[in-house]
């Protein structure tokens, strides 16, 4: 979620706002058609031997008549369609035809980096060891001052690098990486993530099998203790809570099976490039944190779905921003309120207010009230711009009721009867 791009040098005070954008990409972003990369993806077997045939183990298959219906509002048993059916039809019209991947599908990997010199070598080595070799690897550097560019310059073979010169945030760096690539599929990988050798091949196979999906979430575990989960798909509640499934719990068998997710953590996820660009890309107003949840919501509103594939990515659990706890909490609070103001209907306000009251009490007990207030104040300063954007493009309330149903937790989150919480020392 862009943890490695949160920096103390980017204050939340008035007069020094973080780099903000509307989440829109430049004219170079092609919003239709599919183009392959240079040479496509090259599947490899064990020992690095090249494999013949398709880029993944799952073949193309004809598109279904429509994406699986999401649970939500009630329609009528007969006669005129109810609001939920009308919302579903509108979403189908907005969504482009179901995308099929060609046998020589091109896959690119984009790595947003900020002061990740110590993590880059292992991350890049894990990408080079993939059984499905990416056609392109792009590192987007956010003005690192720790010698990251020197590490990249010394890599053999060379790694394509985009140096932005300053810390513009995870969302901006991710969008620049999307624009720089022309691959059909783009994997977003954090600097402090190490991929298992079959990670990319399994993620591509998941999109092969589900043409209605625009993204795939992976199984992220702790780098030092792989038995501790970090993320297995994100989910969003009507009170505005954006949570990660399985976070800091002991791994359990249910998460070894593919399934649905609401959105994917961009620390290790695969996206259909054209679908992301058509939805406006990662919202740059957020700078870091929750930009992937906002993108996932916009994709859902356009009729796309998100899949969960238990391909393992080992995550360092904070990497270059683990020392920035207070600013981290302020950014999360700010971005949560901005997401709610932009998308949620007014009738959900009681849920949001109840959660905010509980969060304020929790922050007061934990002596984190200052972070809570800083985030709320920063969101209030951004509120006029967000409301103007909302009036120009109002959210589809009927569709929102479908993609975020009242029991959204039980829909996306599958846990065993007795969840096993990881020890605090595992963090």
XYZ file of C-alpha atoms in Angstrom:
427
model
C 0.000 0.000 0.000
C 2.873 2.294 -0.471
C 4.319 1.962 3.042
C 7.851 2.501 1.801
C 6.986 5.968 0.508
C 5.809 7.609 3.708
C 8.427 10.159 4.746
C 8.658 12.673 7.568
C 9.776 15.318 5.091
C 6.240 15.432 3.664
C 4.230 17.237 6.384
C 0.479 17.390 6.809
C 0.500 20.998 7.948
C -1.189 23.801 5.953
C 1.030 25.405 3.380
C 3.008 22.232 2.860
C 0.535 19.744 1.422
C 1.731 16.477 -0.029
C 1.823 16.168 -3.805
C -1.845 15.901 -4.728
C -3.516 14.851 -7.928
C -6.872 13.832 -9.174
C -5.849 10.251 -9.849
C -5.907 10.980 -13.593
C -3.187 9.920 -15.943
C -1.695 11.914 -18.775
C -2.636 11.712 -22.420
C 0.005 9.075 -23.011
C -2.134 6.559 -21.133
C -3.969 4.493 -23.737
C -7.460 3.670 -22.535
C -8.438 1.153 -25.176
C -6.901 -1.691 -27.102
C -4.250 -4.140 -25.952
C -0.616 -4.026 -26.853
C 1.970 -6.617 -26.194
C 5.383 -6.017 -24.726
C 8.708 -6.430 -26.369
C 9.025 -10.155 -26.851
C 6.287 -11.180 -24.395
C 6.662 -13.279 -21.275
C 8.861 -16.339 -21.390
C 7.671 -19.261 -19.226
C 10.376 -21.267 -17.546
C 10.359 -24.580 -15.790
C 12.477 -25.855 -12.963
C 16.131 -25.119 -13.352
C 15.428 -22.191 -15.663
C 14.518 -24.344 -18.694
C 12.247 -22.635 -21.182
C 8.734 -24.035 -21.559
C 6.809 -24.160 -24.788
C 3.169 -23.279 -25.200
C 1.116 -20.760 -23.298
C 2.426 -18.227 -20.823
C 0.634 -19.954 -17.979
C -0.953 -23.267 -17.159
C -4.523 -22.006 -17.624
C -5.805 -21.815 -21.217
C -7.936 -19.056 -22.633
C -11.616 -19.760 -22.427
C -14.679 -18.004 -23.834
C -16.118 -15.135 -21.851
C -19.181 -15.670 -19.739
C -22.255 -13.609 -20.466
C -21.494 -11.432 -17.475
C -19.563 -11.267 -14.254
C -20.967 -13.290 -11.355
C -23.732 -11.347 -9.626
C -22.599 -9.718 -6.415
C -24.877 -9.967 -3.379
C -26.581 -6.705 -2.551
C -29.915 -4.943 -2.870
C -33.101 -6.827 -3.585
C -34.767 -6.876 -6.960
C -38.319 -7.885 -7.708
C -39.248 -11.471 -8.421
C -41.116 -10.487 -11.556
C -41.963 -7.438 -13.586
C -39.688 -4.418 -13.651
C -36.134 -4.938 -12.444
C -35.246 -3.624 -8.989
C -32.499 -1.054 -8.216
C -29.773 -3.664 -7.809
C -30.482 -5.150 -11.242
C -30.445 -1.731 -12.853
C -27.124 -0.988 -11.135
C -25.688 -4.248 -12.421
C -26.770 -3.426 -15.965
C -25.200 0.024 -15.744
C -21.959 -1.525 -14.486
C -21.927 -3.947 -17.420
C -22.326 -1.078 -19.861
C -19.449 0.825 -18.262
C -17.113 -2.157 -18.246
C -15.294 -2.989 -21.484
C -15.771 -6.465 -23.016
C -14.265 -9.305 -21.016
C -10.546 -9.355 -21.687
C -8.809 -12.502 -22.888
C -5.080 -12.969 -22.601
C -3.128 -14.021 -25.634
C -0.827 -17.017 -25.488
C 2.217 -14.727 -25.629
C 0.866 -12.290 -23.035
C 3.369 -9.650 -21.960
C 3.834 -9.071 -18.233
C 5.735 -6.177 -16.672
C 6.820 -5.647 -13.075
C 6.783 -2.134 -11.583
C 8.681 -1.480 -8.338
C 8.119 1.928 -6.689
C 11.191 2.616 -4.547
C 12.100 5.120 -1.870
C 15.338 4.553 0.055
C 15.116 0.798 -0.400
C 18.785 0.117 -1.102
C 18.996 -2.684 1.460
C 15.910 -4.436 0.041
C 16.350 -3.983 -3.702
C 18.906 -6.751 -4.422
C 16.843 -9.556 -2.866
C 13.628 -8.238 -4.424
C 15.169 -8.064 -7.912
C 16.800 -11.482 -7.505
C 13.408 -13.021 -6.700
C 11.930 -11.459 -9.849
C 14.799 -12.778 -11.960
C 14.145 -16.282 -10.572
C 10.479 -16.381 -11.662
C 9.357 -19.426 -13.641
C 7.460 -16.964 -15.840
C 9.987 -14.307 -16.808
C 8.534 -10.784 -17.100
C 8.997 -8.938 -20.372
C 9.977 -5.752 -18.531
C 11.038 -4.672 -15.035
C 10.734 -0.973 -14.174
C 11.984 0.571 -10.925
C 10.462 4.007 -10.277
C 12.701 5.826 -7.799
C 11.084 8.480 -5.606
C 14.147 10.647 -4.967
C 16.077 8.128 -2.865
C 19.036 9.490 -0.901
C 20.487 6.185 0.318
C 22.339 5.148 -2.838
C 19.495 3.128 -4.371
C 20.305 4.474 -7.838
C 23.909 3.300 -7.509
C 22.703 -0.196 -6.624
C 20.427 -0.207 -9.662
C 23.161 1.092 -11.968
C 25.442 -1.767 -10.911
C 22.869 -4.499 -11.628
C 23.596 -7.051 -14.341
C 21.629 -7.299 -16.508
C 20.632 -3.621 -16.276
C 17.268 -2.691 -14.780
C 15.168 0.026 -16.382
C 14.961 2.903 -13.914
C 12.769 6.006 -13.837
C 14.230 8.602 -11.463
C 11.562 11.092 -10.360
C 13.981 13.255 -8.373
C 11.763 13.674 -5.292
C 9.372 11.675 -3.158
C 6.081 12.042 -5.013
C 4.375 9.181 -3.184
C 3.574 5.583 -3.968
C 0.500 6.350 -6.093
C 2.326 8.780 -8.382
C 5.272 6.410 -8.807
C 2.940 3.494 -9.579
C 1.118 5.543 -12.224
C 4.367 6.563 -13.880
C 5.370 2.911 -14.012
C 2.048 1.992 -15.619
C 2.526 4.699 -18.242
C 6.091 3.573 -18.961
C 5.028 -0.008 -19.720
C 2.994 -1.296 -22.652
C 2.421 -4.800 -21.257
C -1.086 -6.233 -20.968
C -0.516 -7.137 -17.321
C 1.449 -5.172 -14.736
C 2.565 -6.531 -11.367
C 3.081 -4.002 -8.569
C 5.760 -5.124 -6.129
C 7.067 -3.282 -3.076
C 10.805 -2.922 -2.622
C 10.707 -4.926 0.625
C 8.945 -7.939 -0.926
C 10.525 -11.251 -1.962
C 8.491 -13.365 -4.379
C 8.330 -17.147 -4.453
C 9.567 -18.492 -7.843
C 6.076 -19.426 -9.091
C 4.396 -16.212 -7.912
C 4.057 -14.485 -11.289
C 3.065 -17.647 -13.157
C 0.246 -18.388 -10.708
C -1.001 -14.797 -10.745
C -1.155 -14.730 -14.553
C -2.957 -18.085 -14.549
C -5.591 -16.611 -12.219
C -6.376 -13.843 -14.717
C -6.442 -16.405 -17.536
C -9.115 -18.334 -15.660
C -11.149 -15.236 -14.704
C -11.529 -12.758 -17.564
C -14.042 -10.784 -15.483
C -11.286 -9.881 -12.981
C -9.095 -6.793 -13.296
C -6.746 -7.588 -10.410
C -5.383 -10.457 -8.354
C -4.383 -10.291 -4.693
C -1.643 -12.610 -3.462
C -0.828 -14.251 -0.149
C 1.615 -11.955 1.626
C 3.421 -13.408 4.632
C 6.074 -12.135 7.006
C 9.593 -12.234 5.604
C 11.185 -13.583 8.791
C 8.315 -15.857 9.856
C 6.364 -17.157 6.822
C 3.797 -18.673 9.176
C 2.515 -15.176 10.006
C 0.173 -13.563 7.488
C 0.496 -9.970 6.346
C -2.264 -9.684 3.728
C -4.550 -12.056 1.841
C -6.730 -9.518 0.074
C -8.255 -6.276 1.334
C -11.865 -5.589 2.224
C -13.917 -2.446 2.855
C -16.741 -1.959 5.354
C -19.608 0.504 5.430
C -18.096 2.252 8.441
C -15.050 3.156 6.341
C -12.705 0.560 7.815
C -10.178 -0.682 5.267
C -8.677 -3.887 6.592
C -6.320 -6.585 5.421
C -7.568 -10.167 5.598
C -5.487 -12.320 7.907
C -3.165 -9.529 9.054
C -0.799 -10.718 11.804
C -2.648 -14.014 12.198
C -1.144 -17.455 11.952
C -1.624 -18.968 8.512
C -4.643 -21.253 8.149
C -5.739 -23.752 5.456
C -8.682 -21.699 4.156
C -6.248 -19.210 2.645
C -4.571 -21.911 0.564
C -7.605 -21.932 -1.744
C -8.213 -19.326 -4.492
C -11.277 -17.162 -4.146
C -12.672 -13.644 -4.192
C -11.323 -10.462 -2.659
C -12.583 -6.902 -2.613
C -9.268 -5.380 -3.671
C -5.591 -6.263 -3.846
C -2.767 -4.905 -1.726
C -0.505 -3.173 -4.254
C 2.566 -4.377 -2.373
C 2.317 -7.624 -4.369
C -0.540 -7.648 -6.876
C -1.255 -8.154 -10.569
C -3.433 -5.776 -12.624
C -4.858 -5.507 -16.103
C -3.142 -2.350 -17.259
C -5.921 -1.082 -19.529
C -8.572 -1.569 -16.832
C -6.523 0.399 -14.297
C -5.852 3.240 -16.725
C -9.515 3.410 -17.730
C -10.451 3.704 -14.042
C -8.051 6.638 -13.585
C -5.055 4.848 -12.112
C -3.989 5.041 -8.477
C -5.409 8.200 -6.817
C -2.415 10.482 -6.368
C -4.198 12.631 -3.788
C -3.617 9.835 -1.269
C 0.200 9.969 -1.618
C 0.554 6.686 0.300
C -1.806 4.165 1.947
C -5.310 3.113 0.829
C -4.711 4.164 -2.768
C -5.058 0.508 -3.749
C -8.378 0.181 -1.878
C -9.746 3.260 -3.665
C -8.621 1.815 -6.995
C -10.216 -1.523 -6.113
C -13.500 0.221 -5.313
C -13.491 2.081 -8.635
C -12.821 -1.143 -10.507
C -15.703 -2.828 -8.675
C -18.013 0.077 -9.538
C -17.074 -0.344 -13.203
C -18.130 -4.002 -13.093
C -14.744 -5.688 -12.608
C -13.970 -8.184 -9.867
C -10.854 -9.033 -7.863
C -9.472 -12.525 -7.316
C -7.363 -13.969 -4.530
C -4.582 -16.377 -5.503
C -2.462 -17.972 -2.722
C 0.815 -17.256 -4.521
C 3.279 -16.394 -1.760
C 5.084 -13.075 -1.450
C 7.237 -12.544 1.639
C 6.997 -9.009 3.011
C 9.314 -7.282 5.467
C 6.373 -5.724 7.314
C 7.085 -2.047 6.883
C 10.479 -1.955 5.260
C 11.623 1.622 4.826
C 8.713 3.184 6.759
C 8.531 0.988 9.863
C 10.059 3.795 11.950
C 7.355 6.308 10.964
C 4.482 5.145 13.152
C 2.932 8.523 14.002
C 2.921 9.918 10.435
C 1.704 6.520 9.214
C -1.376 6.667 11.434
C -2.076 10.253 10.375
C -1.936 9.330 6.693
C -4.224 6.324 7.195
C -6.774 8.457 9.055
C -6.613 11.206 6.422
C -7.021 8.851 3.484
C -9.827 6.877 5.127
C -11.856 10.060 5.570
C -11.135 11.157 1.993
C -12.269 7.789 0.641
C -15.497 7.996 2.655
C -16.185 11.587 1.567
C -15.601 10.746 -2.083
C -17.642 7.553 -2.385
C -19.913 6.724 0.548
C -23.627 7.691 0.544
C -24.898 9.959 3.301
C -27.047 7.218 4.817
C -23.868 5.367 5.829
C -22.718 8.336 7.933
C -23.876 6.811 11.273
C -21.627 3.791 10.686
C -18.682 6.053 9.919
C -19.305 8.307 12.936
C -19.576 5.315 15.254
C -16.270 3.953 14.001
C -14.580 7.346 14.257
C -15.706 7.690 17.871
C -14.310 4.271 18.689
C -11.069 5.024 16.866
C -10.680 8.328 18.756
C -11.179 6.535 22.083
C -8.654 3.880 21.096
C -6.193 6.591 20.025
C -6.669 8.446 23.316
C -5.982 5.326 25.379
C -2.911 4.531 23.292
C -1.638 8.123 23.329
C -2.109 8.384 19.577
C -4.732 11.113 19.621
C -2.340 13.577 18.012
C -1.973 11.374 14.926
C -5.753 10.976 14.740
C -6.314 14.738 14.902
C -3.557 15.485 12.386
C -5.091 13.087 9.892
C -8.604 14.463 10.407
C -7.380 18.048 9.983
C -5.524 17.152 6.790
C -8.638 15.465 5.384
C -10.740 18.526 6.246
C -8.391 20.739 4.223
C -8.799 18.444 1.211
C -12.569 18.155 1.613
C -13.644 20.981 -0.778
C -11.691 19.475 -3.678
C -13.046 15.997 -2.929
C -16.638 17.248 -2.815
C -16.199 19.056 -6.135
C -14.968 15.806 -7.644
C -17.918 13.959 -6.114
C -20.428 16.425 -7.589
C -18.809 16.154 -11.019
C -18.866 12.338 -10.901
C -21.428 11.191 -8.306
C -21.104 7.623 -7.012
C -23.622 4.990 -8.032
C -25.374 4.324 -4.724
C -27.150 1.187 -5.905
C -23.893 -0.305 -7.140
C -22.136 0.673 -3.888
C -24.772 -1.254 -1.953
C -23.874 -4.301 -4.041
C -20.104 -4.174 -3.778
C -20.094 -3.167 -0.075
C -23.035 -5.119 1.388
C -24.001 -4.779 5.083
C -22.148 -7.976 5.973
C -19.126 -7.194 3.856
C -16.730 -8.711 6.396
C -18.266 -12.179 6.225
C -18.379 -11.977 2.459
C -14.697 -11.286 1.873
C -13.106 -12.592 5.053
C -12.923 -16.346 5.601
C -11.390 -17.330 8.921
C -11.283 -20.587 10.867
C -13.591 -21.076 13.831
C -10.756 -20.270 16.253
C -8.442 -17.661 14.682
C -4.874 -17.953 15.819
C -3.367 -14.567 16.492
C 0.359 -14.203 15.930
C 2.486 -13.120 18.848
C 3.142 -9.413 19.114
C 6.836 -10.078 18.706
C 6.157 -11.324 15.181
C 5.465 -7.766 14.092
